[in-house]
C-alpha cells in the first residue's frame, strides 16, 4: 500500500469504538480549525488583514485526536500549530489578537504571526522557530519532571540533530515521551524522497522506541495514543496533507486527500448529517462575527 495514501495502516473500524459524543467532538474540533483558517485565508487574500501564517488546514485530525485523548500530556508544538491551540481549548480571540500584536493576545502581543503561540491554563509550550528544537526541549522537560510529554513536529524537523539526538536520549532514559510526526513528505518544497533514504519509524525502532506509521484517521490515532500511553517512549508517524504552502495561503495543487471531508462523508453515512451541518453552521457564524469585529 502507498505510504502516502488516505488508508495507509488505518483501522477503518476504529470509529465504532468511540461514543457519539466523541465522534462529533472530533469533527467539531476539526471544523473549528478549518473554518477559522478559511476565514483567515480569505481576509489575507482580500488584503483586509495581512499576517504571517503557517496554516494547519489539512492536518487538523492530528490535533483533534491529541486533544481528545492526550490533553493530560505536556505538549510541545511545532510551527504549524493553530489547530493544536484551538483543539486544546485556546481562546480564538486571543489568537487573532496575538497575530495582530495586540496586548490582549495570548502572548501579550509580543510574537505576532501564528506559530509561537501559548496561553496560560493550557499545558502547551510554544515553538520558538528553531526547527526541531521543541523535540529536545520536550525530552528535557520529561527528564526533569517525569510527566507524560508529547512532542509534535514535521518530517523536516525529524532530520535535525535536535530531534535525532532527543529520540536516542528518550530511549536510553526510558522517558515518558510520545513523539508525533505530521509527515506531509515536504520540507518547505523539498520532497522527502530527495532529502533522505530512511523512514522515521524505522529509525526510532532502531533506537528501541516502539513506532508506527499511519495515515491521519483521528480514531486510529486515538487508539494508538491509548495503546502507547503506558509504554513510552513511542512514536506515531502520521501521514498528512497540507492544503496550503509551507508559509502563507498559496496553493500549489489539490491535496492527495482531505481528512476533514473524508470524516464528514463518513459521519454523514453513519446518520449524523444534521449534527455535522449544525456544527459547521454554528462555527461559521462564530467565525464571521469574530472576524467582522476586526474589519
Tab-separated table of C-alpha atoms in Angstrom:
chain	number	residue	atom	x	y	z
A	1	UNK	CA	0.000	0.000	0.000
A	2	UNK	CA	1.206	3.511	-0.835
A	3	UNK	CA	2.579	5.042	2.373
A	4	UNK	CA	1.232	8.449	1.383
A	5	UNK	CA	-2.397	7.500	0.910
A	6	UNK	CA	-5.521	8.125	2.966
A	7	UNK	CA	-5.842	4.473	4.074
A	8	UNK	CA	-2.239	3.606	4.927
A	9	UNK	CA	-2.340	1.463	8.115
A	10	UNK	CA	-5.735	2.967	9.020
A	11	UNK	CA	-8.097	0.983	11.230
A	12	UNK	CA	-11.357	1.780	9.456
A	13	UNK	CA	-13.359	0.153	12.245
A	14	UNK	CA	-11.774	2.320	14.960
A	15	UNK	CA	-14.507	4.944	14.693
A	16	UNK	CA	-17.001	2.373	16.010
A	17	UNK	CA	-15.102	2.091	19.301
A	18	UNK	CA	-15.883	5.679	20.287
A	19	UNK	CA	-19.120	7.209	21.526
A	20	UNK	CA	-21.378	9.525	19.533
A	21	UNK	CA	-20.160	12.439	21.644
A	22	UNK	CA	-16.504	11.687	20.872
A	23	UNK	CA	-17.166	11.266	17.148
A	24	UNK	CA	-18.936	14.616	16.964
A	25	UNK	CA	-16.414	16.343	19.232
A	26	UNK	CA	-13.580	15.287	16.927
A	27	UNK	CA	-15.464	16.725	13.971
A	28	UNK	CA	-16.299	19.888	15.937
A	29	UNK	CA	-12.611	20.499	16.713
A	30	UNK	CA	-11.567	19.869	13.127
A	31	UNK	CA	-14.338	22.163	11.882
A	32	UNK	CA	-13.288	24.950	14.227
A	33	UNK	CA	-9.701	24.821	12.956
A	34	UNK	CA	-10.711	24.519	9.302
A	35	UNK	CA	-13.342	27.270	9.300
A	36	UNK	CA	-11.114	29.621	11.316
A	37	UNK	CA	-8.343	29.229	8.767
A	38	UNK	CA	-10.749	29.521	5.827
A	39	UNK	CA	-11.706	32.982	7.126
A	40	UNK	CA	-8.062	33.837	7.803
A	41	UNK	CA	-7.073	32.868	4.262
A	42	UNK	CA	-9.889	34.923	2.729
A	43	UNK	CA	-9.050	38.005	4.764
A	44	UNK	CA	-5.371	37.719	3.798
A	45	UNK	CA	-6.250	37.185	0.144
A	46	UNK	CA	-8.523	40.240	0.141
A	47	UNK	CA	-5.712	42.291	1.746
A	48	UNK	CA	-8.016	43.292	4.589
A	49	UNK	CA	-5.556	41.989	7.164
A	50	UNK	CA	-2.057	40.733	6.329
A	51	UNK	CA	-0.465	38.416	8.882
A	52	UNK	CA	2.314	35.859	8.778
A	53	UNK	CA	0.742	32.398	8.958
A	54	UNK	CA	1.691	28.726	8.825
A	55	UNK	CA	-1.640	27.095	8.082
A	56	UNK	CA	-2.766	23.852	9.730
A	57	UNK	CA	-5.512	23.191	7.184
A	58	UNK	CA	-5.449	19.596	6.001
A	59	UNK	CA	-3.898	18.101	9.113
A	60	UNK	CA	-6.485	19.097	11.746
A	61	UNK	CA	-7.284	15.449	12.535
A	62	UNK	CA	-3.969	15.005	14.359
A	63	UNK	CA	-4.570	17.944	16.707
A	64	UNK	CA	-8.174	16.890	17.329
A	65	UNK	CA	-7.110	13.338	18.216
A	66	UNK	CA	-4.329	14.551	20.530
A	67	UNK	CA	-6.642	16.939	22.341
A	68	UNK	CA	-9.266	14.247	22.884
A	69	UNK	CA	-7.078	11.565	24.483
A	70	UNK	CA	-3.772	13.262	25.370
A	71	UNK	CA	-4.886	16.509	26.998
A	72	UNK	CA	-3.152	15.439	30.222
A	73	UNK	CA	0.252	15.480	28.485
A	74	UNK	CA	2.563	18.499	28.493
A	75	UNK	CA	2.591	19.314	24.790
A	76	UNK	CA	5.444	20.866	22.809
A	77	UNK	CA	4.148	22.109	19.481
A	78	UNK	CA	5.590	22.775	16.061
A	79	UNK	CA	5.356	25.916	13.897
A	80	UNK	CA	2.098	24.799	12.254
A	81	UNK	CA	0.039	24.889	15.413
A	82	UNK	CA	-3.173	26.893	15.165
A	83	UNK	CA	-5.167	23.650	15.048
A	84	UNK	CA	-3.464	22.352	18.209
A	85	UNK	CA	-4.100	25.601	20.070
A	86	UNK	CA	-7.781	25.678	19.120
A	87	UNK	CA	-8.368	21.952	19.697
A	88	UNK	CA	-6.928	22.219	23.198
A	89	UNK	CA	-9.378	24.992	24.013
A	90	UNK	CA	-7.259	28.053	23.279
A	91	UNK	CA	-9.129	31.346	23.102
A	92	UNK	CA	-9.687	32.127	19.421
A	93	UNK	CA	-9.945	35.883	20.013
A	94	UNK	CA	-6.651	35.889	21.901
A	95	UNK	CA	-5.125	34.037	18.943
A	96	UNK	CA	-6.239	36.713	16.495
A	97	UNK	CA	-5.128	39.479	18.868
A	98	UNK	CA	-1.688	37.854	19.060
A	99	UNK	CA	-1.438	37.739	15.259
A	100	UNK	CA	-2.112	41.480	15.260
A	101	UNK	CA	0.431	42.144	18.049
A	102	UNK	CA	-2.228	43.441	20.433
A	103	UNK	CA	-1.602	43.496	24.178
A	104	UNK	CA	-4.694	41.304	24.618
A	105	UNK	CA	-3.098	38.493	22.584
A	106	UNK	CA	-2.343	35.090	24.076
A	107	UNK	CA	1.344	36.043	24.360
A	108	UNK	CA	0.720	39.700	25.173
A	109	UNK	CA	1.144	40.753	21.560
A	110	UNK	CA	4.886	40.091	21.666
A	111	UNK	CA	5.063	37.468	18.940
A	112	UNK	CA	2.796	38.295	16.011
A	113	UNK	CA	2.137	35.674	13.369
A	114	UNK	CA	0.679	32.325	14.319
A	115	UNK	CA	3.284	29.756	15.288
A	116	UNK	CA	4.883	30.885	18.560
A	117	UNK	CA	1.596	30.785	20.418
A	118	UNK	CA	0.868	29.850	24.011
A	119	UNK	CA	-1.789	30.546	26.608
A	120	UNK	CA	-1.821	30.259	30.383
A	121	UNK	CA	-4.067	27.442	31.520
A	122	UNK	CA	-3.162	25.150	28.621
A	123	UNK	CA	-0.185	22.838	29.118
A	124	UNK	CA	1.092	23.649	25.633
A	125	UNK	CA	4.523	25.136	25.025
A	126	UNK	CA	5.106	27.343	22.015
A	127	UNK	CA	7.537	26.703	19.204
A	128	UNK	CA	10.480	29.105	19.086
A	129	UNK	CA	11.237	28.944	15.379
A	130	UNK	CA	14.297	26.676	15.563
A	131	UNK	CA	13.389	23.598	13.552
A	132	UNK	CA	13.176	20.510	15.748
A	133	UNK	CA	14.183	22.231	18.982
A	134	UNK	CA	10.801	21.583	20.574
A	135	UNK	CA	11.583	17.857	20.486
A	136	UNK	CA	14.774	18.214	22.519
A	137	UNK	CA	13.188	20.744	24.886
A	138	UNK	CA	10.235	18.440	25.440
A	139	UNK	CA	12.513	15.492	26.171
A	140	UNK	CA	14.452	17.664	28.615
A	141	UNK	CA	11.226	18.616	30.373
A	142	UNK	CA	10.252	14.942	30.644
A	143	UNK	CA	13.654	14.174	32.142
A	144	UNK	CA	13.182	16.935	34.698
A	145	UNK	CA	9.637	16.292	35.874
A	146	UNK	CA	8.847	12.771	34.584
A	147	UNK	CA	5.442	13.910	33.350
A	148	UNK	CA	3.895	12.477	30.206
A	149	UNK	CA	5.110	14.616	27.330
A	150	UNK	CA	4.026	14.889	23.710
A	151	UNK	CA	6.332	16.374	21.080
A	152	UNK	CA	4.658	17.379	17.808
A	153	UNK	CA	6.855	18.054	14.776
A	154	UNK	CA	7.079	17.649	10.998
A	155	UNK	CA	9.083	15.312	8.786
A	156	UNK	CA	11.622	18.041	8.034
A	157	UNK	CA	12.254	18.640	11.741
A	158	UNK	CA	12.749	14.892	12.215
A	159	UNK	CA	16.030	15.198	10.277
A	160	UNK	CA	17.547	17.790	12.605
A	161	UNK	CA	20.108	16.917	15.307
A	162	UNK	CA	17.787	18.482	17.894
A	163	UNK	CA	15.297	15.704	17.176
A	164	UNK	CA	17.509	12.738	16.323
A	165	UNK	CA	19.594	13.063	19.476
A	166	UNK	CA	16.441	13.514	21.551
A	167	UNK	CA	14.971	10.240	20.246
A	168	UNK	CA	18.032	8.331	21.379
A	169	UNK	CA	18.172	10.122	24.725
A	170	UNK	CA	14.499	9.409	25.442
A	171	UNK	CA	15.007	5.731	24.630
A	172	UNK	CA	18.138	5.439	26.778
A	173	UNK	CA	16.481	7.028	29.805
A	174	UNK	CA	13.063	5.440	29.193
A	175	UNK	CA	11.324	8.809	29.335
A	176	UNK	CA	7.512	9.144	29.162
A	177	UNK	CA	7.514	10.865	25.781
A	178	UNK	CA	5.168	10.365	22.850
A	179	UNK	CA	6.628	11.663	19.594
A	180	UNK	CA	4.061	12.576	16.912
A	181	UNK	CA	5.352	13.475	13.458
A	182	UNK	CA	2.997	15.102	10.952
A	183	UNK	CA	4.559	13.757	7.780
A	184	UNK	CA	3.445	15.591	4.632
A	185	UNK	CA	6.617	14.472	2.797
A	186	UNK	CA	7.681	18.085	2.310
A	187	UNK	CA	10.218	20.361	3.949
A	188	UNK	CA	9.078	23.737	2.598
A	189	UNK	CA	9.095	22.493	-1.027
A	190	UNK	CA	11.726	19.734	-0.824
A	191	UNK	CA	10.198	16.243	-1.207
A	192	UNK	CA	11.240	13.719	1.396
A	193	UNK	CA	12.443	11.278	-1.264
A	194	UNK	CA	15.127	13.791	-2.297
A	195	UNK	CA	16.194	14.569	1.282
A	196	UNK	CA	16.678	11.132	2.804
A	197	UNK	CA	16.527	7.386	2.176
A	198	UNK	CA	15.072	6.373	5.554
A	199	UNK	CA	11.719	6.462	7.299
A	200	UNK	CA	11.375	7.879	10.798
A	201	UNK	CA	9.522	4.876	12.218
A	202	UNK	CA	12.420	2.607	11.171
A	203	UNK	CA	14.995	4.913	12.770
A	204	UNK	CA	13.069	5.145	16.040
A	205	UNK	CA	12.601	1.387	16.107
A	206	UNK	CA	16.379	1.183	15.813
A	207	UNK	CA	16.675	3.351	18.928
A	208	UNK	CA	14.378	0.928	20.737
A	209	UNK	CA	11.319	3.191	20.537
A	210	UNK	CA	8.120	1.390	19.567
A	211	UNK	CA	6.892	3.105	16.425
A	212	UNK	CA	4.029	3.020	13.967
A	213	UNK	CA	3.414	4.715	10.630
A	214	UNK	CA	-0.161	5.502	9.555
A	215	UNK	CA	-2.390	7.986	7.771
A	216	UNK	CA	-4.310	10.667	9.632
A	217	UNK	CA	-7.570	8.970	10.611
A	218	UNK	CA	-8.246	10.544	14.038
A	219	UNK	CA	-9.783	7.412	15.543
A	220	UNK	CA	-6.798	5.287	14.542
A	221	UNK	CA	-4.510	7.904	16.093
A	222	UNK	CA	-6.525	7.946	19.332
A	223	UNK	CA	-6.345	4.156	19.619
A	224	UNK	CA	-2.571	4.269	19.130
A	225	UNK	CA	-2.111	7.012	21.743
A	226	UNK	CA	-4.096	4.962	24.243
A	227	UNK	CA	-2.125	1.835	23.329
A	228	UNK	CA	1.251	3.507	23.870
A	229	UNK	CA	0.308	5.508	26.964
A	230	UNK	CA	1.723	3.015	29.475
A	231	UNK	CA	4.735	2.023	27.396
A	232	UNK	CA	6.595	5.203	26.479
A	233	UNK	CA	8.642	6.440	24.715
A	234	UNK	CA	6.832	5.795	21.454
A	235	UNK	CA	6.441	7.370	18.009
A	236	UNK	CA	3.434	7.809	15.759
A	237	UNK	CA	4.426	8.976	12.273
A	238	UNK	CA	1.221	10.355	10.775
A	239	UNK	CA	0.860	10.801	7.026
A	240	UNK	CA	-0.926	14.095	6.349
A	241	UNK	CA	-1.602	16.519	3.501
A	242	UNK	CA	-1.157	20.254	3.869
A	243	UNK	CA	-3.658	22.358	1.959
A	244	UNK	CA	-1.509	25.494	1.704
A	245	UNK	CA	2.122	26.424	1.182
A	246	UNK	CA	4.674	25.941	3.942
A	247	UNK	CA	4.064	29.597	4.828
A	248	UNK	CA	1.228	31.769	3.618
A	249	UNK	CA	-2.034	30.986	1.838
A	250	UNK	CA	-0.812	29.916	-1.586
A	251	UNK	CA	-1.847	26.572	-3.084
A	252	UNK	CA	0.328	24.522	-5.436
A	253	UNK	CA	-2.103	21.723	-6.234
A	254	UNK	CA	-5.051	19.937	-4.619
A	255	UNK	CA	-4.020	17.637	-1.742
A	256	UNK	CA	-3.961	13.883	-2.290
A	257	UNK	CA	-6.797	13.623	0.237
A	258	UNK	CA	-8.626	15.798	2.752
A	259	UNK	CA	-9.347	14.072	6.076
A	260	UNK	CA	-11.891	16.710	7.056
A	261	UNK	CA	-14.020	15.920	4.011
A	262	UNK	CA	-13.465	12.181	4.444
A	263	UNK	CA	-14.679	12.309	8.048
A	264	UNK	CA	-17.623	14.493	7.086
A	265	UNK	CA	-18.657	11.926	4.480
A	266	UNK	CA	-18.187	9.042	6.919
A	267	UNK	CA	-20.260	10.717	9.642
A	268	UNK	CA	-22.976	11.511	7.118
A	269	UNK	CA	-23.112	7.828	6.138
A	270	UNK	CA	-23.460	6.935	9.839
A	271	UNK	CA	-26.519	9.155	10.170
A	272	UNK	CA	-25.018	12.343	11.652
A	273	UNK	CA	-25.834	14.618	8.708
A	274	UNK	CA	-27.964	17.041	10.735
A	275	UNK	CA	-25.453	17.201	13.596
A	276	UNK	CA	-22.465	18.000	11.379
A	277	UNK	CA	-24.453	20.569	9.390
A	278	UNK	CA	-25.366	22.294	12.640
A	279	UNK	CA	-21.775	22.172	13.906
A	280	UNK	CA	-20.488	23.823	10.739
A	281	UNK	CA	-23.245	26.444	10.775
A	282	UNK	CA	-22.642	27.422	14.400
A	283	UNK	CA	-18.863	27.657	13.965
A	284	UNK	CA	-19.149	29.591	10.693
A	285	UNK	CA	-21.424	32.131	12.392
A	286	UNK	CA	-18.997	32.452	15.299
A	287	UNK	CA	-16.034	33.000	12.986
A	288	UNK	CA	-17.895	35.513	10.843
A	289	UNK	CA	-18.777	37.558	13.905
A	290	UNK	CA	-15.226	37.269	15.243
A	291	UNK	CA	-13.511	38.486	12.079
A	292	UNK	CA	-16.141	41.150	11.457
A	293	UNK	CA	-15.097	42.806	14.708
A	294	UNK	CA	-11.584	43.414	13.305
A	295	UNK	CA	-12.576	44.763	9.904
